[in-house]
Coordinates of C-alpha atoms in Angstrom, one line a residue:
M1 CA -45.7 23.6 -78.0
K2 CA -45.5 25.5 -74.9
V3 CA -42.3 25.8 -72.9
Y4 CA -42.0 27.8 -69.6
L5 CA -38.8 29.1 -68.7
D6 CA -39.6 31.8 -66.0
N7 CA -39.1 29.6 -63.1
S8 CA -37.3 32.4 -61.3
A9 CA -40.2 34.5 -61.4
T10 CA -42.7 31.4 -60.0
S11 CA -42.3 27.7 -60.7
Y12 CA -44.6 26.1 -63.0
P13 CA -45.8 23.4 -63.4
K14 CA -45.9 22.3 -59.7
P15 CA -46.1 18.8 -58.4
E16 CA -49.7 17.4 -58.7
D17 CA -50.1 17.0 -54.9
V18 CA -49.4 20.7 -54.6
Y19 CA -52.7 21.5 -56.6
Y20 CA -54.7 18.7 -54.8
S21 CA -53.5 20.2 -51.5
V22 CA -54.5 23.7 -51.9
F23 CA -58.1 22.6 -53.1
N24 CA -58.3 19.9 -50.5
Y25 CA -57.9 22.7 -47.8
M26 CA -60.3 25.0 -49.1
K27 CA -63.0 22.5 -50.2
N28 CA -62.8 19.7 -47.2
I29 CA -61.0 21.8 -44.2
G30 CA -61.6 25.4 -44.6
A31 CA -61.3 26.1 -41.0
N32 CA -59.0 29.1 -39.7
P33 CA -56.0 27.4 -37.8
G34 CA -55.4 28.6 -34.2
R35 CA -58.8 30.1 -33.9
G36 CA -61.0 27.1 -32.7
G37 CA -60.8 23.7 -30.9
Y38 CA -63.0 21.7 -33.0
T39 CA -61.9 19.1 -35.7
N40 CA -61.3 21.0 -38.7
A41 CA -59.5 23.8 -37.2
L42 CA -57.2 21.4 -35.3
E43 CA -56.6 19.6 -38.9
G44 CA -55.4 23.0 -39.9
D45 CA -53.0 23.4 -37.0
R46 CA -51.6 19.8 -37.8
I47 CA -50.9 20.9 -41.3
I48 CA -49.1 24.2 -40.3
F49 CA -47.1 22.1 -37.7
S50 CA -46.2 19.7 -40.4
C51 CA -45.1 22.4 -42.6
R52 CA -42.9 24.0 -40.0
E53 CA -41.3 20.3 -39.4
A54 CA -40.6 19.9 -43.1
L55 CA -39.1 23.4 -43.5
M56 CA -36.8 22.7 -40.6
E57 CA -35.7 19.3 -42.2
L58 CA -34.8 21.2 -45.4
F59 CA -33.0 24.0 -44.0
N60 CA -31.4 21.7 -41.0
F61 CA -33.1 24.2 -38.4
D62 CA -34.0 22.9 -35.0
K63 CA -36.4 25.5 -33.5
L64 CA -40.0 24.8 -34.6
E65 CA -41.5 28.3 -33.1
N66 CA -38.7 30.2 -34.9
V67 CA -40.2 29.2 -38.4
I68 CA -42.4 32.0 -39.2
F69 CA -45.1 32.2 -42.0
T70 CA -45.9 35.5 -44.0
S71 CA -47.4 36.2 -47.3
N72 CA -43.9 36.2 -49.4
I73 CA -40.4 36.7 -49.0
T74 CA -40.6 40.6 -49.7
Q75 CA -42.8 40.8 -46.7
S76 CA -40.2 38.7 -44.8
L77 CA -37.2 40.8 -45.6
N78 CA -39.4 44.0 -44.7
M79 CA -40.4 42.5 -41.5
I80 CA -36.8 41.2 -40.3
L81 CA -35.1 44.6 -41.5
K82 CA -37.6 47.1 -40.1
S83 CA -37.8 45.5 -36.9
I84 CA -34.2 45.0 -35.9
I85 CA -32.3 47.9 -37.4
K86 CA -31.3 50.7 -35.2
D87 CA -29.8 54.2 -35.2
E88 CA -25.9 54.2 -35.6
W89 CA -25.8 50.7 -37.4
H90 CA -23.6 50.2 -40.3
I91 CA -25.1 47.6 -42.8
I92 CA -23.3 46.0 -45.7
T93 CA -25.4 44.4 -48.9
S94 CA -24.1 43.6 -52.2
S95 CA -24.7 45.3 -55.9
I96 CA -26.5 42.2 -56.9
E97 CA -29.4 42.5 -54.5
H98 CA -33.0 42.4 -55.4
N99 CA -35.4 45.3 -54.7
S100 CA -36.8 43.3 -51.8
V101 CA -33.5 44.0 -49.9
M102 CA -32.5 47.6 -51.4
R103 CA -35.9 49.2 -51.0
P104 CA -36.4 48.7 -47.4
L105 CA -32.9 49.5 -46.6
F106 CA -33.0 52.7 -48.1
S107 CA -36.4 53.4 -46.7
I108 CA -35.1 52.9 -43.4
K109 CA -32.1 55.2 -44.0
E110 CA -34.4 57.8 -44.8
K111 CA -35.9 57.8 -41.0
K112 CA -32.7 56.5 -39.3
N113 CA -29.2 57.6 -38.9
I114 CA -27.8 54.4 -40.4
E115 CA -24.9 53.9 -42.9
I116 CA -25.2 51.3 -46.0
D117 CA -22.1 50.1 -47.6
I118 CA -23.0 48.2 -51.1
I119 CA -20.1 45.9 -52.2
K120 CA -19.6 45.9 -55.8
C121 CA -19.8 42.3 -57.3
S122 CA -17.8 41.2 -60.3
K123 CA -19.3 41.3 -63.8
D124 CA -20.4 37.6 -63.1
G125 CA -22.3 38.9 -60.3
I126 CA -20.2 37.3 -57.6
I127 CA -18.9 39.2 -54.5
N128 CA -15.3 39.1 -53.4
I129 CA -14.3 38.2 -50.1
E130 CA -11.7 40.5 -49.4
D131 CA -14.0 43.5 -50.3
F132 CA -16.2 42.1 -48.0
K133 CA -13.6 42.2 -45.2
K134 CA -12.4 45.7 -46.0
A135 CA -15.8 47.0 -45.6
I136 CA -16.5 45.7 -42.1
K137 CA -16.2 48.6 -39.5
P138 CA -16.3 48.6 -35.5
N139 CA -20.4 49.6 -35.8
T140 CA -21.2 46.9 -38.5
K141 CA -24.1 45.3 -37.0
L142 CA -25.8 43.8 -40.0
V143 CA -25.0 42.1 -43.5
V144 CA -27.7 41.4 -46.0
F145 CA -27.2 39.2 -49.1
T146 CA -28.9 37.2 -51.4
H147 CA -27.9 33.4 -51.8
A148 CA -28.2 33.6 -55.5
S149 CA -28.8 36.3 -58.1
N150 CA -32.4 36.4 -59.8
V151 CA -30.6 38.0 -62.9
V152 CA -27.5 35.9 -63.7
G153 CA -27.9 32.9 -61.2
S154 CA -24.5 33.7 -59.5
I155 CA -24.3 31.8 -56.1
Q156 CA -22.3 33.9 -53.5
P157 CA -19.9 32.3 -51.2
L158 CA -22.1 32.6 -48.1
E159 CA -20.5 29.9 -45.8
A160 CA -17.4 32.2 -46.0
I161 CA -19.4 35.3 -45.5
G162 CA -21.2 33.6 -42.4
K163 CA -18.1 32.6 -40.7
I164 CA -16.7 36.1 -41.0
C165 CA -19.9 37.6 -39.7
K166 CA -19.7 35.1 -36.8
E167 CA -16.3 35.9 -36.0
N168 CA -17.2 39.7 -35.7
N169 CA -20.5 39.4 -33.9
I170 CA -22.5 40.6 -37.0
Y171 CA -26.2 39.5 -37.8
F172 CA -26.4 37.8 -41.0
V173 CA -29.6 37.8 -43.1
I174 CA -29.8 35.6 -46.1
D175 CA -32.3 36.1 -49.1
S176 CA -32.9 32.8 -50.4
A177 CA -35.6 33.5 -53.1
Q178 CA -33.4 31.7 -55.8
S179 CA -32.0 29.1 -53.7
A180 CA -34.4 27.8 -51.2
G181 CA -35.2 24.1 -52.9
A182 CA -32.7 24.5 -55.7
L183 CA -29.6 24.4 -53.6
P184 CA -28.8 22.5 -50.2
I185 CA -29.1 25.0 -47.4
D186 CA -27.9 24.4 -43.9
F187 CA -28.9 27.3 -41.6
Y188 CA -26.3 26.6 -39.2
K189 CA -23.5 25.6 -41.6
L190 CA -24.0 29.2 -43.1
N191 CA -24.1 30.7 -39.4
C192 CA -27.1 33.1 -40.5
S193 CA -29.1 34.7 -38.2
A194 CA -32.1 34.8 -40.4
L195 CA -33.2 33.0 -43.6
A196 CA -36.0 34.6 -45.5
F197 CA -37.8 32.1 -48.0
T198 CA -40.5 32.4 -50.4
G199 CA -42.8 29.6 -51.5
H200 CA -43.7 29.8 -54.9
K201 CA -40.5 29.6 -56.6
S202 CA -38.1 26.4 -56.0
L203 CA -40.0 25.3 -53.1
L204 CA -42.6 24.4 -55.7
G205 CA -45.6 25.8 -53.7
P206 CA -48.3 28.3 -54.7
Q207 CA -48.1 32.0 -54.7
G208 CA -49.1 34.1 -51.6
I209 CA -47.0 32.2 -49.0
G210 CA -43.4 32.8 -47.7
G211 CA -41.5 33.2 -44.6
F212 CA -38.5 33.1 -42.3
L213 CA -36.2 31.3 -40.0
I214 CA -34.8 33.3 -37.2
D215 CA -32.4 32.6 -34.3
E216 CA -32.9 33.6 -30.8
Y217 CA -30.2 36.4 -30.8
L218 CA -31.8 38.3 -33.8
N219 CA -35.3 37.4 -32.4
N220 CA -34.2 39.4 -29.0
E221 CA -32.9 42.3 -31.2
A222 CA -36.5 42.5 -33.1
S223 CA -39.7 44.2 -32.1
A224 CA -43.2 43.0 -33.4
F225 CA -43.6 44.3 -37.0
I226 CA -47.5 43.8 -37.6
E227 CA -49.7 43.6 -34.4
G228 CA -53.1 42.1 -34.1
G229 CA -55.0 38.8 -33.6
T230 CA -52.9 35.8 -32.9
G231 CA -55.4 33.2 -31.3
S232 CA -53.3 33.5 -28.2
L233 CA -53.4 35.8 -25.2
S234 CA -56.6 37.4 -26.6
E235 CA -57.1 38.7 -23.2
S236 CA -54.0 41.3 -23.5
I237 CA -53.9 44.4 -25.5
I238 CA -50.3 43.7 -25.9
Q239 CA -48.7 41.7 -28.8
P240 CA -47.4 38.2 -27.5
N241 CA -43.7 38.3 -27.4
F242 CA -43.0 34.7 -28.0
L243 CA -42.7 32.9 -31.2
P244 CA -44.2 32.6 -33.8
D245 CA -47.1 34.8 -32.4
K246 CA -44.8 37.6 -32.3
F247 CA -44.7 37.6 -36.0
E248 CA -47.8 36.2 -37.0
S249 CA -50.7 38.4 -36.5
G250 CA -54.0 37.9 -38.5
T251 CA -55.1 34.9 -40.4
L252 CA -52.5 32.5 -42.1
N253 CA -52.7 31.5 -45.6
A254 CA -53.5 28.1 -44.6
P255 CA -54.5 26.7 -48.2
G256 CA -51.2 28.3 -49.3
I257 CA -49.1 26.5 -46.3
A258 CA -51.0 23.2 -47.1
G259 CA -49.8 23.6 -50.9
L260 CA -46.3 24.6 -49.5
L261 CA -46.1 21.4 -47.4
S262 CA -46.7 19.3 -50.3
G263 CA -43.9 21.3 -52.4
V264 CA -41.4 20.7 -49.7
K265 CA -42.3 17.1 -49.2
Y266 CA -41.7 16.6 -53.1
I267 CA -38.4 18.2 -52.7
L268 CA -37.2 16.1 -49.5
E269 CA -38.6 12.9 -51.3
E270 CA -36.5 13.8 -54.6
G271 CA -33.5 15.1 -52.8
V272 CA -32.2 18.7 -53.3
K273 CA -29.0 17.2 -54.9
T274 CA -31.0 15.4 -57.3
I275 CA -33.0 18.4 -58.3
Q276 CA -29.9 20.5 -58.4
D277 CA -27.7 17.9 -60.8
Q278 CA -30.5 17.8 -63.0
E279 CA -30.8 21.4 -63.3
R280 CA -27.1 21.9 -63.6
E281 CA -27.0 19.5 -66.6
L282 CA -29.7 21.3 -68.5
C283 CA -28.2 24.7 -67.7
Q284 CA -24.8 23.8 -68.8
H285 CA -26.1 22.4 -72.0
F286 CA -28.1 25.8 -72.5
I287 CA -25.0 28.0 -71.9
N288 CA -22.8 25.8 -74.1
E289 CA -25.0 25.9 -77.0
L290 CA -25.7 29.7 -76.3
L291 CA -22.0 30.5 -76.6
N292 CA -22.0 29.1 -80.1
I293 CA -24.4 31.8 -81.2
N294 CA -22.3 34.9 -82.2
S295 CA -25.0 37.5 -82.0
I296 CA -25.9 36.5 -78.5
K297 CA -24.0 37.9 -75.4
L298 CA -24.4 35.6 -72.1
Y299 CA -24.2 37.0 -68.7
G300 CA -22.8 35.6 -65.5
P301 CA -20.6 32.5 -65.0
K302 CA -20.0 30.2 -67.8
E303 CA -19.8 27.1 -65.3
A304 CA -23.2 25.7 -64.2
F305 CA -22.0 24.8 -60.9
L306 CA -21.3 28.5 -60.1
R307 CA -24.9 29.5 -60.6
T308 CA -28.4 28.6 -60.5
P309 CA -30.3 27.7 -63.8
T310 CA -31.0 31.5 -64.4
I311 CA -29.4 32.5 -67.7
S312 CA -29.5 36.0 -68.9
I313 CA -28.7 37.2 -72.6
N314 CA -28.9 40.1 -75.1
S315 CA -28.3 40.0 -78.9
D316 CA -26.8 42.5 -81.0
K317 CA -29.5 42.1 -83.5
I318 CA -32.8 42.7 -81.8
N319 CA -34.0 44.2 -78.4
N320 CA -34.6 41.7 -75.7
A321 CA -38.2 42.9 -75.2
E322 CA -38.9 42.3 -78.9
L323 CA -37.2 39.0 -78.6
G324 CA -38.9 37.9 -75.6
F325 CA -42.2 38.9 -77.5
I326 CA -41.5 36.9 -80.6
L327 CA -40.5 33.7 -78.6
D328 CA -43.8 33.7 -77.0
R329 CA -45.9 34.7 -79.9
E330 CA -44.5 32.6 -82.3
F331 CA -42.9 29.6 -80.4
G332 CA -44.8 29.5 -77.3
I333 CA -41.5 30.1 -75.0
M334 CA -42.2 32.0 -71.9
A335 CA -39.2 33.9 -70.6
R336 CA -38.9 37.5 -68.8
T337 CA -37.3 40.6 -70.2
G338 CA -36.3 43.8 -68.6
L339 CA -34.8 44.8 -65.3
H340 CA -36.5 41.9 -63.1
C341 CA -36.7 44.2 -60.2
S342 CA -33.1 44.3 -59.7
P343 CA -31.6 47.5 -61.3
S344 CA -28.5 47.5 -59.4
A345 CA -27.7 44.0 -60.5
H346 CA -28.1 45.4 -64.1
E347 CA -25.8 47.9 -63.4
T348 CA -23.3 45.6 -61.9
I349 CA -23.2 43.3 -65.0
G350 CA -23.5 46.3 -67.6
T351 CA -27.0 46.1 -69.0
F352 CA -28.9 49.0 -67.2
P353 CA -31.1 50.3 -68.3
Q354 CA -32.2 48.0 -71.2
G355 CA -32.0 44.9 -69.0
T356 CA -32.0 41.1 -70.4
L357 CA -33.7 38.2 -71.7
R358 CA -33.9 35.9 -69.0
F359 CA -34.5 32.0 -69.0
S360 CA -34.8 30.1 -65.8
L361 CA -35.0 26.5 -65.6
G362 CA -37.0 24.4 -63.3
P363 CA -37.1 20.8 -62.2
F364 CA -40.1 20.0 -64.8
N365 CA -38.0 21.2 -67.7
D366 CA -36.0 18.7 -70.1
K367 CA -33.6 18.7 -72.8
K368 CA -36.4 18.8 -75.5
D369 CA -37.4 22.3 -73.9
I370 CA -33.9 23.7 -74.1
D371 CA -33.3 22.3 -77.8
Y372 CA -36.6 23.9 -78.8
T373 CA -35.6 27.2 -77.3
L374 CA -32.1 27.2 -79.1
Y375 CA -33.7 26.4 -82.2
A376 CA -36.2 29.2 -81.8
L377 CA -33.5 31.6 -81.0
S378 CA -31.3 30.6 -83.9
S379 CA -34.5 30.8 -86.2
I380 CA -35.2 34.5 -85.1
L381 CA -31.8 35.7 -85.1
K382 CA -31.0 34.3 -88.8
G383 CA -34.1 36.1 -90.1
M384 CA -32.4 39.3 -88.8

């Protein structure tokens, strides 16, 4: 038996139409969108247009040209942060962030005169709103938060944070790597300035495709980050300043966008709430049973409604790396060990530098997968 429980890294399996769409584009369309007026190039244009529309529907967004495609959310966050941050800015982020936020911010700090405040989250990985309010200064220009932790799944109170940002004229950028497709997201209800997403996790698309949504206020602050061919204004040596071309230089990953479109369509047809409810039920069952195993320590909220279905554990009987290895080798259970590219998050929950063993559920897991995993854990730990 094989059980895949590493959906926080990348979702697997995908809906069948995702596989077909990628293959179909490469085999039967093939052309470069935006680079020709012939039939296949125009078909590529239509697919990209349709994917922008589907993402707008999913995130309740209303500016088609402000949906930007990149290769992944790390590129998206780098493009946003490095194209907007100016000298003298005060920036607020949290201690639960992934390196895709932390590393760009501190790279910028080496080159520009900026100040970064990292708000310490609780042991469960949730930020305190009062701590956030106290951190705001007259020169606070930007807040960057993840929607949900990739280590313990904790969901941040982004609606309240976004409201405060709006009241204080602060740009608000959201990392939705762990939430897009898994949690309902309303761009305007969250009062965000930009929403970065990746296609290969809960959006159920292939690897190598991501992007971001950006409002006009933040777009006006931003400069082009990567410059080159766009298929538009080819007579000019200056990068176009209109969207999406301002941020979309070079050949887009059209097969990846075709696959992403199918993944988003699947989510829209099933309903985000339906997927969320199913995953929460499995997550709560998993948590309840883990709490009954004395030698296991569970991190993060104990209530599934406070988290995505991402569950980190350690055991006092065995190192998490060895436990993960045995689960894979002897039981066919695939989970991730270590620091998960989020050392600050592990410092917050008290698991640095050893990290944790992380199980992350997806829409194609079922109770049988969870019960088998619980059986495997119990069997291994009893033998210790």
